[in-house]
Coordinates of C-alpha atoms in Angstrom, one line a residue:
M1 CA -156.6 -41.5 -3.8
F2 CA -154.4 -38.3 -2.0
I3 CA -151.6 -37.4 -3.9
V4 CA -148.9 -35.8 -1.1
K5 CA -146.8 -33.2 -3.2
P6 CA -143.6 -32.3 -1.9
L7 CA -142.7 -29.3 0.4
P8 CA -140.5 -26.8 -1.8
A9 CA -137.3 -26.9 -0.2
P10 CA -136.2 -24.0 1.9
V11 CA -135.3 -20.7 0.9
R12 CA -131.5 -19.9 3.0
V13 CA -131.9 -16.7 4.8
V14 CA -128.7 -14.6 3.9
W15 CA -127.7 -11.4 5.7
R16 CA -126.8 -8.6 3.0
H17 CA -123.2 -7.1 3.1
W18 CA -124.6 -3.9 4.5
T19 CA -126.5 -4.9 7.3
H20 CA -125.1 -5.4 10.7
S21 CA -125.0 -8.5 12.8
A22 CA -126.6 -8.4 16.1
G23 CA -123.4 -7.9 17.7
W24 CA -122.1 -4.7 16.2
R25 CA -121.5 -1.5 18.1
M26 CA -121.4 2.0 16.6
K27 CA -118.1 3.2 16.6
V28 CA -117.7 6.4 18.9
N29 CA -115.8 9.0 17.3
K30 CA -114.2 11.2 20.1
H31 CA -114.3 14.4 18.6
G32 CA -118.3 14.7 18.2
L33 CA -118.6 16.3 21.2
A34 CA -115.8 18.8 20.5
D35 CA -117.1 19.5 17.3
L36 CA -120.7 20.1 18.4
K37 CA -119.2 22.8 21.2
K38 CA -117.1 24.5 18.3
L39 CA -120.3 24.8 16.2
H40 CA -122.2 26.1 18.7
R41 CA -119.9 28.8 19.4
Q42 CA -119.4 29.5 15.8
A43 CA -123.6 29.9 15.6
L44 CA -123.7 32.3 18.2
A45 CA -121.0 34.7 17.2
E46 CA -122.1 34.7 13.7
P47 CA -125.1 37.2 14.4
L48 CA -122.6 39.6 16.6
E49 CA -120.4 39.7 13.4
K50 CA -123.4 40.6 11.1
S51 CA -124.5 42.9 13.7
V52 CA -121.2 45.1 14.4
E53 CA -119.9 44.8 10.5
P54 CA -122.7 45.4 8.1
A55 CA -121.8 44.7 4.8
G56 CA -118.6 43.1 5.5
K57 CA -117.1 46.9 6.1
P58 CA -114.5 46.4 8.9
N59 CA -115.5 48.3 12.3
H60 CA -112.2 50.2 13.0
A61 CA -113.5 52.0 16.4
L62 CA -114.3 48.7 17.6
K63 CA -110.5 47.5 17.0
N64 CA -109.1 50.5 18.9
T65 CA -111.7 49.4 22.0
Q66 CA -110.1 45.8 22.0
G67 CA -108.5 45.3 25.5
R68 CA -110.2 48.3 27.4
P69 CA -112.9 48.5 29.9
S70 CA -116.6 48.8 28.3
D71 CA -118.0 52.2 28.2
S72 CA -121.8 52.7 27.7
G73 CA -121.0 56.4 27.6
I74 CA -120.8 58.6 24.1
T75 CA -116.9 59.0 23.7
A76 CA -114.9 61.4 21.6
Q77 CA -114.1 58.8 18.9
T78 CA -118.0 58.0 18.4
L79 CA -118.8 61.7 17.7
T80 CA -118.8 62.7 14.4
P81 CA -118.4 66.2 12.7
E82 CA -122.5 66.2 12.2
D83 CA -122.9 65.7 16.2
R84 CA -120.4 68.0 16.8
A85 CA -122.4 70.9 14.4
L86 CA -125.4 69.7 16.1
F87 CA -124.3 70.4 19.4
K88 CA -122.7 74.1 18.6
R89 CA -125.9 74.9 16.6
A90 CA -127.9 74.1 20.0
V91 CA -125.4 76.2 22.2
R92 CA -125.1 79.3 20.1
T93 CA -127.1 81.0 22.1
V94 CA -125.7 80.2 25.3
K95 CA -124.0 83.0 27.2
P96 CA -121.0 82.7 30.3
L97 CA -122.7 84.2 33.4
R98 CA -121.0 87.5 34.7
P99 CA -118.4 87.4 37.5
S100 CA -120.3 88.8 40.9
N101 CA -119.0 90.3 43.9
I102 CA -120.5 87.4 46.1
A103 CA -117.8 86.3 48.3
I104 CA -117.3 82.6 49.0
L105 CA -116.9 82.8 52.8
P106 CA -115.5 80.0 55.2
P107 CA -117.5 78.3 57.9
T108 CA -117.5 80.4 60.8
P109 CA -115.7 78.8 63.6
K110 CA -117.3 78.0 67.1
A111 CA -116.9 81.0 69.6
H112 CA -114.6 81.1 73.2
P113 CA -117.1 80.2 75.6
N114 CA -116.4 83.4 77.7
V115 CA -116.9 85.3 74.0
L116 CA -120.6 84.3 74.1
R117 CA -121.2 84.7 77.5
Q118 CA -120.4 88.6 77.6
K119 CA -121.9 88.5 73.9
R120 CA -125.3 87.4 76.3
Q121 CA -124.6 89.5 78.7
S122 CA -124.4 92.7 76.6
A123 CA -127.6 91.8 74.9
T124 CA -129.6 91.6 77.9
G125 CA -127.8 94.7 79.6
R126 CA -126.3 92.8 82.2
N127 CA -122.5 93.2 81.3
T128 CA -120.7 94.6 84.4
E129 CA -117.2 94.4 83.1
P130 CA -114.8 97.1 83.0
L131 CA -114.1 98.6 79.7
S132 CA -110.4 98.0 80.0
Q133 CA -111.6 94.3 80.0
R134 CA -114.0 93.9 77.0
F135 CA -110.9 93.5 74.7
S136 CA -108.6 91.1 74.2
D137 CA -104.9 91.0 73.0
H138 CA -104.9 87.2 72.2
Y139 CA -107.8 87.6 70.2
H140 CA -106.9 86.6 66.4
P141 CA -110.0 86.8 63.8
S142 CA -111.6 83.7 62.4
Q143 CA -111.6 84.8 58.8
P144 CA -107.5 85.8 57.5
Q145 CA -107.3 89.4 56.4
W146 CA -108.0 90.1 52.7
E147 CA -105.1 92.5 52.6
P148 CA -102.1 93.5 55.1
G149 CA -103.3 96.3 57.7
S150 CA -107.3 95.4 56.4
Y151 CA -110.2 93.3 57.7
L152 CA -113.9 92.9 56.4
R153 CA -116.4 91.3 58.3
L154 CA -117.8 87.8 57.6
G155 CA -121.0 88.1 55.3
N156 CA -119.6 91.0 53.4
G157 CA -118.3 90.9 49.8
P158 CA -115.1 92.8 48.8
D159 CA -116.5 95.5 47.1
V160 CA -117.5 96.9 50.9
L161 CA -113.9 97.0 51.7
K162 CA -113.1 98.8 48.0
N163 CA -115.3 101.6 48.6
L164 CA -114.1 102.0 52.0
K165 CA -110.8 102.6 50.7
R166 CA -111.8 105.1 47.9
Q167 CA -113.4 107.1 50.5
K168 CA -116.9 106.1 49.6
W169 CA -118.1 106.9 53.2
P170 CA -116.2 110.5 54.5
I171 CA -114.8 110.6 57.8
T172 CA -117.2 112.4 60.5
A173 CA -115.3 111.4 63.6
S174 CA -111.6 110.3 64.3
L175 CA -109.7 109.4 67.5
D176 CA -106.2 110.3 68.6
L177 CA -104.6 107.5 70.5
H178 CA -101.0 108.8 71.0
G179 CA -99.4 108.8 74.3
A180 CA -101.9 106.5 75.8
T181 CA -101.5 103.2 77.6
L182 CA -102.9 99.8 76.2
N183 CA -105.6 100.5 79.4
E184 CA -106.1 103.5 78.6
A185 CA -106.5 103.2 74.8
S186 CA -108.8 100.2 75.1
M187 CA -111.3 102.6 77.5
R188 CA -111.2 105.5 75.4
L189 CA -111.4 103.1 72.1
E190 CA -114.6 101.3 73.6
Q191 CA -116.6 104.7 74.7
F192 CA -115.9 106.4 71.4
L193 CA -117.1 103.6 69.1
Q194 CA -120.0 103.4 71.4
S195 CA -120.3 107.2 71.1
C196 CA -120.3 107.1 67.4
L197 CA -122.9 104.6 67.7
A198 CA -125.0 106.7 69.1
H199 CA -124.7 109.4 67.0
R200 CA -124.9 107.1 63.9
V201 CA -121.5 108.0 62.8
K202 CA -121.2 105.8 60.2
C203 CA -116.9 106.2 59.3
I204 CA -114.3 107.2 61.3
R205 CA -110.6 107.1 62.0
I206 CA -108.6 106.1 64.6
V207 CA -104.9 107.4 64.8
H208 CA -102.5 104.6 66.2
G209 CA -99.1 105.9 65.5
K210 CA -96.6 103.5 63.5
G211 CA -94.9 102.7 67.0
Y212 CA -91.5 103.9 65.8
G213 CA -90.9 105.2 69.3
S214 CA -91.6 101.5 71.1
R215 CA -89.3 100.2 73.3
E216 CA -89.1 96.7 71.8
G217 CA -88.6 98.1 68.2
T218 CA -92.1 96.9 67.5
P219 CA -95.4 98.7 67.2
V220 CA -97.7 97.3 70.1
L221 CA -100.6 100.1 70.2
K222 CA -100.6 99.7 66.3
D223 CA -101.0 96.2 66.5
S224 CA -103.4 96.3 69.8
V225 CA -106.1 98.5 68.4
R226 CA -106.4 96.6 65.0
R227 CA -106.9 93.6 67.1
W228 CA -109.4 95.1 69.2
L229 CA -111.5 96.5 66.5
T230 CA -111.9 93.1 65.1
Q231 CA -113.8 92.1 68.4
F232 CA -116.2 94.7 68.2
D233 CA -119.5 93.7 66.9
A234 CA -120.3 97.0 65.2
V235 CA -117.1 97.2 62.6
I236 CA -117.4 96.0 59.3
A237 CA -114.3 96.7 58.1
F238 CA -111.3 99.0 58.8
A239 CA -108.2 99.8 56.2
E240 CA -105.1 101.7 56.4
C241 CA -105.4 105.7 55.7
N242 CA -103.6 107.4 52.8
E243 CA -101.0 109.7 53.6
Q244 CA -103.3 112.7 54.0
N245 CA -104.9 111.0 56.5
G246 CA -101.9 109.3 58.6
G247 CA -101.3 106.4 56.4
A248 CA -100.1 103.2 58.3
G249 CA -100.5 104.9 61.3
A250 CA -104.0 104.9 60.8
V251 CA -107.0 103.5 60.0
Q252 CA -110.4 104.3 59.1
V253 CA -113.3 102.2 60.1
L254 CA -116.6 101.3 58.9
L255 CA -119.6 101.2 61.1
D256 CA -122.8 99.0 61.1
I257 CA -125.4 101.7 61.3
P258 CA -128.6 100.0 61.5
K259 CA -130.5 100.4 57.7
T260 CA -133.8 101.7 59.1
Q261 CA -131.8 104.9 61.0
S262 CA -129.0 104.9 58.0
I263 CA -128.2 108.3 56.6
D264 CA -126.5 107.1 53.3

């Protein structure tokens, strides 16, 4: 004989009060993404602030550079007294360079084709032009005059002109062109210069007068002779003579004698 026991009463499932139902959805906080970005920026800024301002001390040099373009080089604001003292010790044995007599010359302009042709013919011995046509009254030297009434050829220092005025080289030959026409003066000057070079005469004097008696009232022969001298390759420099040797009416000329034949 079997006895059937009744089944236990079913237990009612009850949802706890803190458990969400199946249809519940999480409420989205609209400020969550912005907060994350803000926290990210703060996290990046904290190490930089700690490295720039150690021990909580403000960096005044950094504040002074706000709003200015960044410069990776060392500025005067970053130099400390110790840096300046170290630099002074490093350069204490440095001495400034002494001034030299080296002349800084301008570049030589291109010569006129006719001038180059005459120089090539003279170098090869094929120059058949009359002496009166060797000088031009329209020629001007490529470099400006160092002083009024003086001339110095390119490639020579200013000490050459100073020594010429101090009569370092004695005048050993002289030519007087008083009363000569321009054509006669150019021919005589050419012959005189060639003769001085042949006899290795280094310093000469050319007397051209002051030009007070000219018809136009301005010196003609004086300016022409000085212009001609600048066209002669062997002329290194010239300057007005002192009053004893003619003053403004004459010039003393220094000629270029080869060093192997110079008798200085």
